[in-house]
Amino acid sequence: MLNRRRFLTNAATAAIATAWVSRGGTRARAEEAGNGSRWRRFEIITKIDLQPAEGPAQLWLPVVRSAGDYQKADAPRWVSNSTDIRMEKDPSSGADILRVMWQDEPRRAIEVTQHVATRDRRVASKIAATEAELQHELRGTPSMPVDGIVKTTAMRIVEGRDRAEDRARAIYDWVIDNTFRDANIDGCGVGNARDMLESGYFGGKCADISSLFVSLARAAGLPARDVFGIRVADSADFKSLGRSGDITKAQHCRAEVYLDAHGWVPVDPADVRKVVLEENLPLDNPAVRAFREKAYGNWEMNWVGYNTARDLVLPGGELRQGFLMYPAAVTSRGELDCLNPQTFAYSITSREIAA
């Protein structure tokens, strides 16, 4: 049990995530009929206990967001011995970030619970964007530049293709055909597109492969973005694409590209390469070819999205992150390694609950 156990419910942040249960029955049934897939509801619990250390400590957690007509998240609830817990926003991406601070407490612990409803996402459900949003998703960032070798490569891929749809598909296919999943890379990778292209080494994990797609798409004039999240249930497609129960290491990055005719189009080239490696199937296997087609325009929502933030400074500090998909923390000993359970003990679990 947590020291000085107290429930701190963030009612003020309810506006950031409309509770799916508030949807009227008639409207929900109409949306389900239009989308063709049913809603599922999940409970996600994150438990963190920082290693004891003198002096203050800060923790930042990504928060599941509401998005389009495929993901509806409740505001998070938590139990902690911290008396200073705030919901912050990344000013660039609008990502919601839970910031937790401790001063001289010998124990630094928090348990965060969030409920989210999802249903499989299909390109038929158009998600529009503002002009400002599209311009934001065309820019280069330190880890995803749109000039130099990235621009040169992108223009070579899309040469002779004028339609945005054709350009997006060409980049998607090029990324799948030229990358591979490297199981020896820590976590989800670092997501630096220029490094991949300059080194000529196209092995990576989801953050690397998705970021390469996004960077090339932007360089070719197509608004695109990574979506960072975590798997919460088993997959109906392949065993390797799902996780339930203990999901501490189930983080996964997907991508979106904007096409005028369709709005934000979901894609997942990284999962195609994951299937090839972990299911031990060649790229031309019929099941892989079928999944490759499905992963362009569809997301199986046994996964939930946190945010689209890239190259951000975490609120209230100077800690820089390429992306926020894992918990991040700083103590008097410096930044904790989110991939090292000896210095940063945390667990994330999920379970499906009745709708």
Short mmCIF file of C-alpha atoms in Angstrom, two decimals:
data_model
loop_
_atom_site.label_atom_id
_atom_site.label_comp_id
_atom_site.label_asym_id
_atom_site.label_seq_id
_atom_site.Cartn_x
_atom_site.Cartn_y
_atom_site.Cartn_z
CA MET A 1 0.00 0.00 0.00
CA LEU A 2 1.16 3.52 -0.70
CA ASN A 3 2.33 5.69 2.18
CA ARG A 4 -0.20 8.35 3.23
CA ARG A 5 -2.64 6.75 0.84
CA ARG A 6 -4.96 9.31 -0.69
CA PHE A 7 -7.16 9.41 -3.74
CA LEU A 8 -6.45 12.40 -5.97
CA THR A 9 -8.99 12.50 -8.77
CA ASN A 10 -8.29 14.93 -11.55
CA ALA A 11 -11.79 16.20 -12.22
CA ALA A 12 -10.44 19.33 -13.84
CA THR A 13 -9.07 17.33 -16.75
CA ALA A 14 -12.32 15.60 -17.62
CA ALA A 15 -12.65 17.82 -20.67
CA ILE A 16 -9.55 16.31 -22.25
CA ALA A 17 -11.17 12.90 -22.56
CA THR A 18 -14.92 12.57 -23.03
CA ALA A 19 -16.08 9.46 -21.24
CA TRP A 20 -17.37 6.95 -23.77
CA VAL A 21 -20.19 5.96 -21.44
CA SER A 22 -21.71 9.41 -21.80
CA ARG A 23 -22.57 8.69 -25.41
CA GLY A 24 -26.28 8.17 -25.96
CA GLY A 25 -27.31 4.63 -26.79
CA THR A 26 -28.88 5.55 -30.14
CA ARG A 27 -25.85 7.55 -31.24
CA ALA A 28 -23.42 4.85 -30.15
CA ARG A 29 -25.36 2.16 -32.04
CA ALA A 30 -25.49 4.35 -35.16
CA GLU A 31 -21.72 4.94 -35.02
CA GLU A 32 -21.05 1.26 -34.51
CA ALA A 33 -23.20 0.39 -37.51
CA GLY A 34 -21.39 2.97 -39.64
CA ASN A 35 -17.95 1.81 -38.60
CA GLY A 36 -18.82 -1.88 -38.70
CA SER A 37 -16.93 -2.78 -35.53
CA ARG A 38 -17.91 -3.03 -31.89
CA TRP A 39 -16.64 -1.02 -28.96
CA ARG A 40 -14.39 -2.72 -26.39
CA ARG A 41 -13.45 -1.24 -23.05
CA PHE A 42 -10.13 -1.61 -21.24
CA GLU A 43 -8.69 -0.74 -17.87
CA ILE A 44 -5.02 0.23 -17.85
CA ILE A 45 -3.13 0.49 -14.56
CA THR A 46 0.38 1.93 -14.27
CA LYS A 47 2.29 1.44 -11.01
CA ILE A 48 5.55 3.26 -10.35
CA ASP A 49 7.85 3.18 -7.32
CA LEU A 50 10.97 5.28 -7.78
CA GLN A 51 14.15 4.10 -6.13
CA PRO A 52 14.76 6.02 -2.87
CA ALA A 53 17.05 9.02 -3.31
CA GLU A 54 17.74 12.27 -1.49
CA GLY A 55 16.17 15.47 -2.76
CA PRO A 56 13.31 16.19 -5.15
CA ALA A 57 12.09 13.94 -7.96
CA GLN A 58 9.83 14.39 -10.97
CA LEU A 59 7.90 11.86 -13.01
CA TRP A 60 6.12 12.28 -16.35
CA LEU A 61 3.58 9.81 -17.71
CA PRO A 62 1.92 9.71 -21.16
CA VAL A 63 -1.88 9.72 -20.95
CA VAL A 64 -4.27 7.84 -23.23
CA ARG A 65 -6.15 10.37 -25.36
CA SER A 66 -9.54 10.46 -27.05
CA ALA A 67 -9.18 10.36 -30.84
CA GLY A 68 -11.61 10.40 -33.75
CA ASP A 69 -14.44 7.91 -33.64
CA TYR A 70 -12.25 4.96 -32.65
CA GLN A 71 -10.86 5.79 -29.18
CA LYS A 72 -12.65 7.36 -26.20
CA ALA A 73 -10.69 7.80 -22.98
CA ASP A 74 -11.81 8.70 -19.48
CA ALA A 75 -9.73 11.11 -17.44
CA PRO A 76 -7.09 9.27 -15.40
CA ARG A 77 -7.44 8.61 -11.66
CA TRP A 78 -4.55 8.05 -9.30
CA VAL A 79 -3.40 7.12 -5.82
CA SER A 80 -0.09 8.57 -4.62
CA ASN A 81 1.86 9.92 -1.68
CA SER A 82 2.71 12.98 -3.77
CA THR A 83 0.76 16.15 -3.02
CA ASP A 84 1.80 17.83 -6.28
CA ILE A 85 0.28 16.11 -9.31
CA ARG A 86 -0.71 18.08 -12.41
CA MET A 87 -2.05 17.43 -15.87
CA GLU A 88 0.17 19.35 -18.29
CA LYS A 89 0.22 19.78 -22.06
CA ASP A 90 3.03 19.74 -24.56
CA PRO A 91 2.50 23.14 -26.23
CA SER A 92 3.55 21.93 -29.67
CA SER A 93 1.53 18.72 -30.04
CA GLY A 94 -1.14 19.22 -27.38
CA ALA A 95 -0.17 15.90 -25.78
CA ASP A 96 -1.52 15.38 -22.27
CA ILE A 97 1.21 14.57 -19.75
CA LEU A 98 0.74 13.65 -16.10
CA ARG A 99 3.46 15.34 -14.06
CA VAL A 100 4.19 14.11 -10.53
CA MET A 101 6.57 15.81 -8.07
CA TRP A 102 8.07 14.76 -4.74
CA GLN A 103 10.27 16.74 -2.36
CA ASP A 104 11.65 14.94 0.68
CA GLU A 105 9.38 11.89 0.78
CA PRO A 106 11.44 8.71 1.36
CA ARG A 107 9.02 6.77 -0.86
CA ARG A 108 7.95 8.01 -4.31
CA ALA A 109 5.05 5.95 -5.59
CA ILE A 110 1.93 6.37 -7.72
CA GLU A 111 -0.74 4.14 -9.21
CA VAL A 112 -2.64 5.54 -12.20
CA THR A 113 -5.83 3.98 -13.60
CA GLN A 114 -7.40 4.88 -16.91
CA HIS A 115 -10.38 3.44 -18.79
CA VAL A 116 -10.56 3.62 -22.56
CA ALA A 117 -12.97 2.32 -25.18
CA THR A 118 -11.74 1.39 -28.65
CA ARG A 119 -13.05 -0.07 -31.89
CA ASP A 120 -11.15 -1.07 -34.98
CA ARG A 121 -10.21 1.93 -37.09
CA ARG A 122 -10.96 2.06 -40.80
CA VAL A 123 -10.12 4.67 -43.37
CA ALA A 124 -13.80 4.94 -44.29
CA SER A 125 -14.28 7.02 -41.14
CA LYS A 126 -12.82 10.36 -42.23
CA ILE A 127 -10.93 12.35 -39.58
CA ALA A 128 -10.41 15.88 -40.85
CA ALA A 129 -7.73 18.39 -39.79
CA THR A 130 -7.30 22.16 -39.65
CA GLU A 131 -4.85 23.94 -41.93
CA ALA A 132 -2.70 24.81 -38.91
CA GLU A 133 -2.58 21.15 -37.90
CA LEU A 134 -1.54 20.08 -41.38
CA GLN A 135 1.22 22.68 -41.54
CA HIS A 136 2.48 21.48 -38.17
CA GLU A 137 2.70 17.92 -39.48
CA LEU A 138 4.78 18.99 -42.49
CA ARG A 139 7.65 20.48 -40.51
CA GLY A 140 11.00 18.91 -39.87
CA THR A 141 12.21 18.10 -36.37
CA PRO A 142 15.69 17.22 -35.05
CA SER A 143 14.99 13.48 -35.25
CA MET A 144 12.72 13.67 -38.31
CA PRO A 145 14.22 16.21 -40.75
CA VAL A 146 12.66 16.86 -44.14
CA ASP A 147 15.75 18.14 -45.95
CA GLY A 148 19.06 16.69 -47.10
CA ILE A 149 19.17 12.94 -47.63
CA VAL A 150 15.58 12.58 -46.41
CA LYS A 151 14.29 14.93 -49.10
CA THR A 152 16.45 13.35 -51.78
CA THR A 153 15.26 9.86 -50.87
CA ALA A 154 11.61 10.88 -50.66
CA MET A 155 11.63 12.52 -54.07
CA ARG A 156 13.27 9.50 -55.61
CA ILE A 157 10.56 7.24 -54.14
CA VAL A 158 7.66 9.37 -55.40
CA GLU A 159 9.17 10.29 -58.78
CA GLY A 160 6.49 10.33 -61.50
CA ARG A 161 3.63 10.21 -58.99
CA ASP A 162 1.52 13.37 -58.76
CA ARG A 163 -1.45 12.13 -56.72
CA ALA A 164 -1.03 12.29 -52.95
CA GLU A 165 -2.56 8.84 -52.61
CA ASP A 166 0.04 7.36 -54.95
CA ARG A 167 2.89 9.11 -53.15
CA ALA A 168 1.76 7.88 -49.74
CA ARG A 169 1.43 4.30 -50.94
CA ALA A 170 4.81 4.39 -52.67
CA ILE A 171 6.51 5.54 -49.44
CA TYR A 172 4.65 2.92 -47.39
CA ASP A 173 5.76 0.14 -49.77
CA TRP A 174 9.34 1.44 -49.95
CA VAL A 175 9.65 1.49 -46.16
CA ILE A 176 8.35 -2.07 -45.86
CA ASP A 177 10.53 -3.36 -48.69
CA ASN A 178 13.73 -1.72 -47.43
CA THR A 179 13.56 -1.99 -43.64
CA PHE A 180 13.64 -4.95 -41.27
CA ARG A 181 12.89 -5.47 -37.60
CA ASP A 182 16.04 -5.71 -35.50
CA ALA A 183 15.22 -7.61 -32.31
CA ASN A 184 18.49 -6.52 -30.68
CA ILE A 185 17.50 -2.85 -30.51
CA ASP A 186 16.41 -1.67 -27.07
CA GLY A 187 12.80 -0.70 -26.48
CA CYS A 188 11.08 0.67 -29.57
CA GLY A 189 14.20 2.26 -31.04
CA VAL A 190 15.12 5.94 -31.25
CA GLY A 191 13.23 7.08 -34.35
CA ASN A 192 15.96 9.04 -36.14
CA ALA A 193 15.23 8.98 -39.86
CA ARG A 194 18.37 10.80 -41.00
CA ASP A 195 20.65 8.40 -39.12
CA MET A 196 18.98 5.42 -40.78
CA LEU A 197 19.37 6.87 -44.26
CA GLU A 198 22.93 8.16 -43.78
CA SER A 199 24.16 4.92 -42.22
CA GLY A 200 22.36 2.74 -44.76
CA TYR A 201 21.30 0.48 -41.89
CA PHE A 202 17.54 -0.02 -42.11
CA GLY A 203 17.11 -2.33 -39.14
CA GLY A 204 14.97 -0.98 -36.34
CA LYS A 205 11.84 -1.28 -34.29
CA CYS A 206 8.50 0.48 -34.48
CA ALA A 207 9.69 4.00 -33.59
CA ASP A 208 12.46 3.73 -36.20
CA ILE A 209 10.31 2.34 -38.99
CA SER A 210 7.29 4.58 -38.35
CA SER A 211 9.48 7.67 -38.04
CA LEU A 212 11.17 6.86 -41.33
CA PHE A 213 7.75 6.67 -42.99
CA VAL A 214 6.63 9.96 -41.42
CA SER A 215 9.84 11.82 -42.26
CA LEU A 216 9.79 10.67 -45.90
CA ALA A 217 6.09 11.52 -46.24
CA ARG A 218 6.63 15.03 -44.90
CA ALA A 219 9.61 15.52 -47.20
CA ALA A 220 7.34 14.54 -50.12
CA GLY A 221 4.78 17.18 -49.12
CA LEU A 222 2.37 14.89 -47.24
CA PRO A 223 1.34 15.79 -43.68
CA ALA A 224 2.17 12.81 -41.48
CA ARG A 225 2.79 11.96 -37.83
CA ASP A 226 3.76 9.19 -35.47
CA VAL A 227 1.20 8.01 -32.92
CA PHE A 228 2.79 6.59 -29.79
CA GLY A 229 0.86 4.08 -27.70
CA ILE A 230 0.70 0.63 -26.16
CA ARG A 231 -0.91 -2.73 -26.93
CA VAL A 232 -3.68 -3.71 -24.51
CA ALA A 233 -5.15 -6.98 -25.81
CA ASP A 234 -4.41 -10.04 -27.91
CA SER A 235 -4.55 -9.65 -31.68
CA ALA A 236 -7.02 -11.25 -34.06
CA ASP A 237 -4.40 -11.06 -36.82
CA PHE A 238 -1.15 -12.51 -35.44
CA LYS A 239 -0.03 -13.57 -31.99
CA SER A 240 3.02 -11.29 -32.18
CA LEU A 241 0.81 -8.21 -32.62
CA GLY A 242 -1.00 -8.48 -29.29
CA ARG A 243 -0.39 -8.32 -25.57
CA SER A 244 -2.68 -8.49 -22.56
CA GLY A 245 -2.23 -8.69 -18.80
CA ASP A 246 1.33 -7.50 -18.21
CA ILE A 247 1.88 -4.90 -20.95
CA THR A 248 4.89 -3.18 -19.36
CA LYS A 249 6.94 -3.81 -22.51
CA ALA A 250 4.11 -3.61 -25.06
CA GLN A 251 4.70 -0.05 -26.28
CA HIS A 252 4.10 0.41 -30.00
CA CYS A 253 4.35 3.32 -32.44
CA ARG A 254 2.07 3.65 -35.48
CA ALA A 255 1.71 6.39 -38.11
CA GLU A 256 -0.84 8.50 -39.94
CA VAL A 257 -0.69 10.33 -43.27
CA TYR A 258 -3.20 12.98 -44.35
CA LEU A 259 -4.94 12.63 -47.71
CA ASP A 260 -7.58 15.19 -48.71
CA ALA A 261 -10.05 12.55 -49.86
CA HIS A 262 -9.78 10.45 -46.71
CA GLY A 263 -8.49 12.66 -43.88
CA TRP A 264 -5.99 11.04 -41.53
CA VAL A 265 -5.18 7.59 -42.89
CA PRO A 266 -3.85 5.01 -40.37
CA VAL A 267 -0.83 2.96 -41.44
CA ASP A 268 1.52 0.55 -39.69
CA PRO A 269 4.55 -0.48 -41.76
CA ALA A 270 6.41 -1.46 -38.58
CA ASP A 271 3.93 -4.20 -37.74
CA VAL A 272 4.34 -5.70 -41.21
CA ARG A 273 8.04 -6.11 -40.51
CA LYS A 274 7.25 -7.42 -37.01
CA VAL A 275 5.08 -10.16 -38.51
CA VAL A 276 7.86 -11.15 -40.92
CA LEU A 277 10.38 -11.55 -38.09
CA GLU A 278 8.34 -12.87 -35.19
CA GLU A 279 5.97 -15.11 -37.16
CA ASN A 280 8.93 -16.34 -39.23
CA LEU A 281 7.19 -15.67 -42.53
CA PRO A 282 8.66 -14.28 -45.77
CA LEU A 283 7.48 -10.93 -47.05
CA ASP A 284 5.79 -12.59 -50.04
CA ASN A 285 3.83 -15.04 -47.87
CA PRO A 286 0.09 -14.72 -48.69
CA ALA A 287 -0.82 -13.98 -45.06
CA VAL A 288 1.84 -11.28 -44.88
CA ARG A 289 0.73 -9.79 -48.19
CA ALA A 290 -2.85 -9.67 -46.93
CA PHE A 291 -1.79 -8.01 -43.69
CA ARG A 292 0.35 -5.53 -45.61
CA GLU A 293 -2.77 -4.41 -47.48
CA LYS A 294 -4.79 -4.25 -44.28
CA ALA A 295 -2.15 -2.21 -42.43
CA TYR A 296 -2.52 0.57 -45.00
CA GLY A 297 -5.79 2.22 -43.97
CA ASN A 298 -6.71 0.13 -40.91
CA TRP A 299 -5.69 -0.27 -37.29
CA GLU A 300 -6.72 -3.19 -35.12
CA MET A 301 -7.58 -1.38 -31.90
CA ASN A 302 -6.14 -3.86 -29.45
CA TRP A 303 -3.80 -0.90 -28.97
CA VAL A 304 -4.38 2.58 -27.55
CA GLY A 305 -2.72 5.83 -28.60
CA TYR A 306 -1.10 8.26 -26.18
CA ASN A 307 0.08 11.19 -28.29
CA THR A 308 1.90 12.46 -31.39
CA ALA A 309 4.59 14.49 -29.59
CA ARG A 310 8.09 14.61 -31.09
CA ASP A 311 11.33 16.17 -29.85
CA LEU A 312 9.73 17.71 -26.79
CA VAL A 313 10.91 19.28 -23.56
CA LEU A 314 8.91 17.77 -20.69
CA PRO A 315 6.80 20.30 -18.76
CA GLY A 316 8.42 22.09 -15.84
CA GLY A 317 11.95 20.98 -16.57
CA GLU A 318 14.73 20.72 -19.11
CA LEU A 319 14.49 17.01 -19.87
CA ARG A 320 14.32 16.48 -23.63
CA GLN A 321 12.72 13.42 -25.19
CA GLY A 322 12.53 12.28 -28.79
CA PHE A 323 9.04 11.02 -27.97
CA LEU A 324 6.93 10.20 -24.90
CA MET A 325 5.80 6.57 -24.98
CA TYR A 326 7.44 5.37 -21.75
CA PRO A 327 7.38 6.87 -18.26
CA ALA A 328 10.17 9.42 -17.72
CA ALA A 329 11.68 10.47 -14.40
CA VAL A 330 14.45 12.58 -12.88
CA THR A 331 15.85 12.36 -9.35
CA SER A 332 18.92 13.84 -7.68
CA ARG A 333 20.83 11.04 -9.43
CA GLY A 334 19.78 12.31 -12.84
CA GLU A 335 17.45 10.89 -15.50
CA LEU A 336 16.31 7.34 -14.87
CA ASP A 337 16.57 4.79 -17.67
CA CYS A 338 12.99 3.84 -18.56
CA LEU A 339 14.23 0.55 -20.01
CA ASN A 340 16.18 -0.46 -16.90
CA PRO A 341 13.98 -2.07 -14.22
CA GLN A 342 16.83 -1.94 -11.69
CA THR A 343 16.74 1.85 -11.56
CA PHE A 344 13.18 2.59 -12.68
CA ALA A 345 10.68 0.10 -11.31
CA TYR A 346 7.27 0.26 -12.93
CA SER A 347 4.58 -2.01 -14.30
CA ILE A 348 1.66 -1.52 -16.69
CA THR A 349 -1.26 -3.94 -16.85
CA SER A 350 -4.42 -4.09 -18.94
CA ARG A 351 -7.65 -6.01 -18.80
CA GLU A 352 -10.80 -5.92 -20.86
CA ILE A 353 -13.88 -4.93 -18.86
CA ALA A 354 -17.59 -5.11 -19.55
CA ALA A 355 -18.96 -2.32 -21.71
#
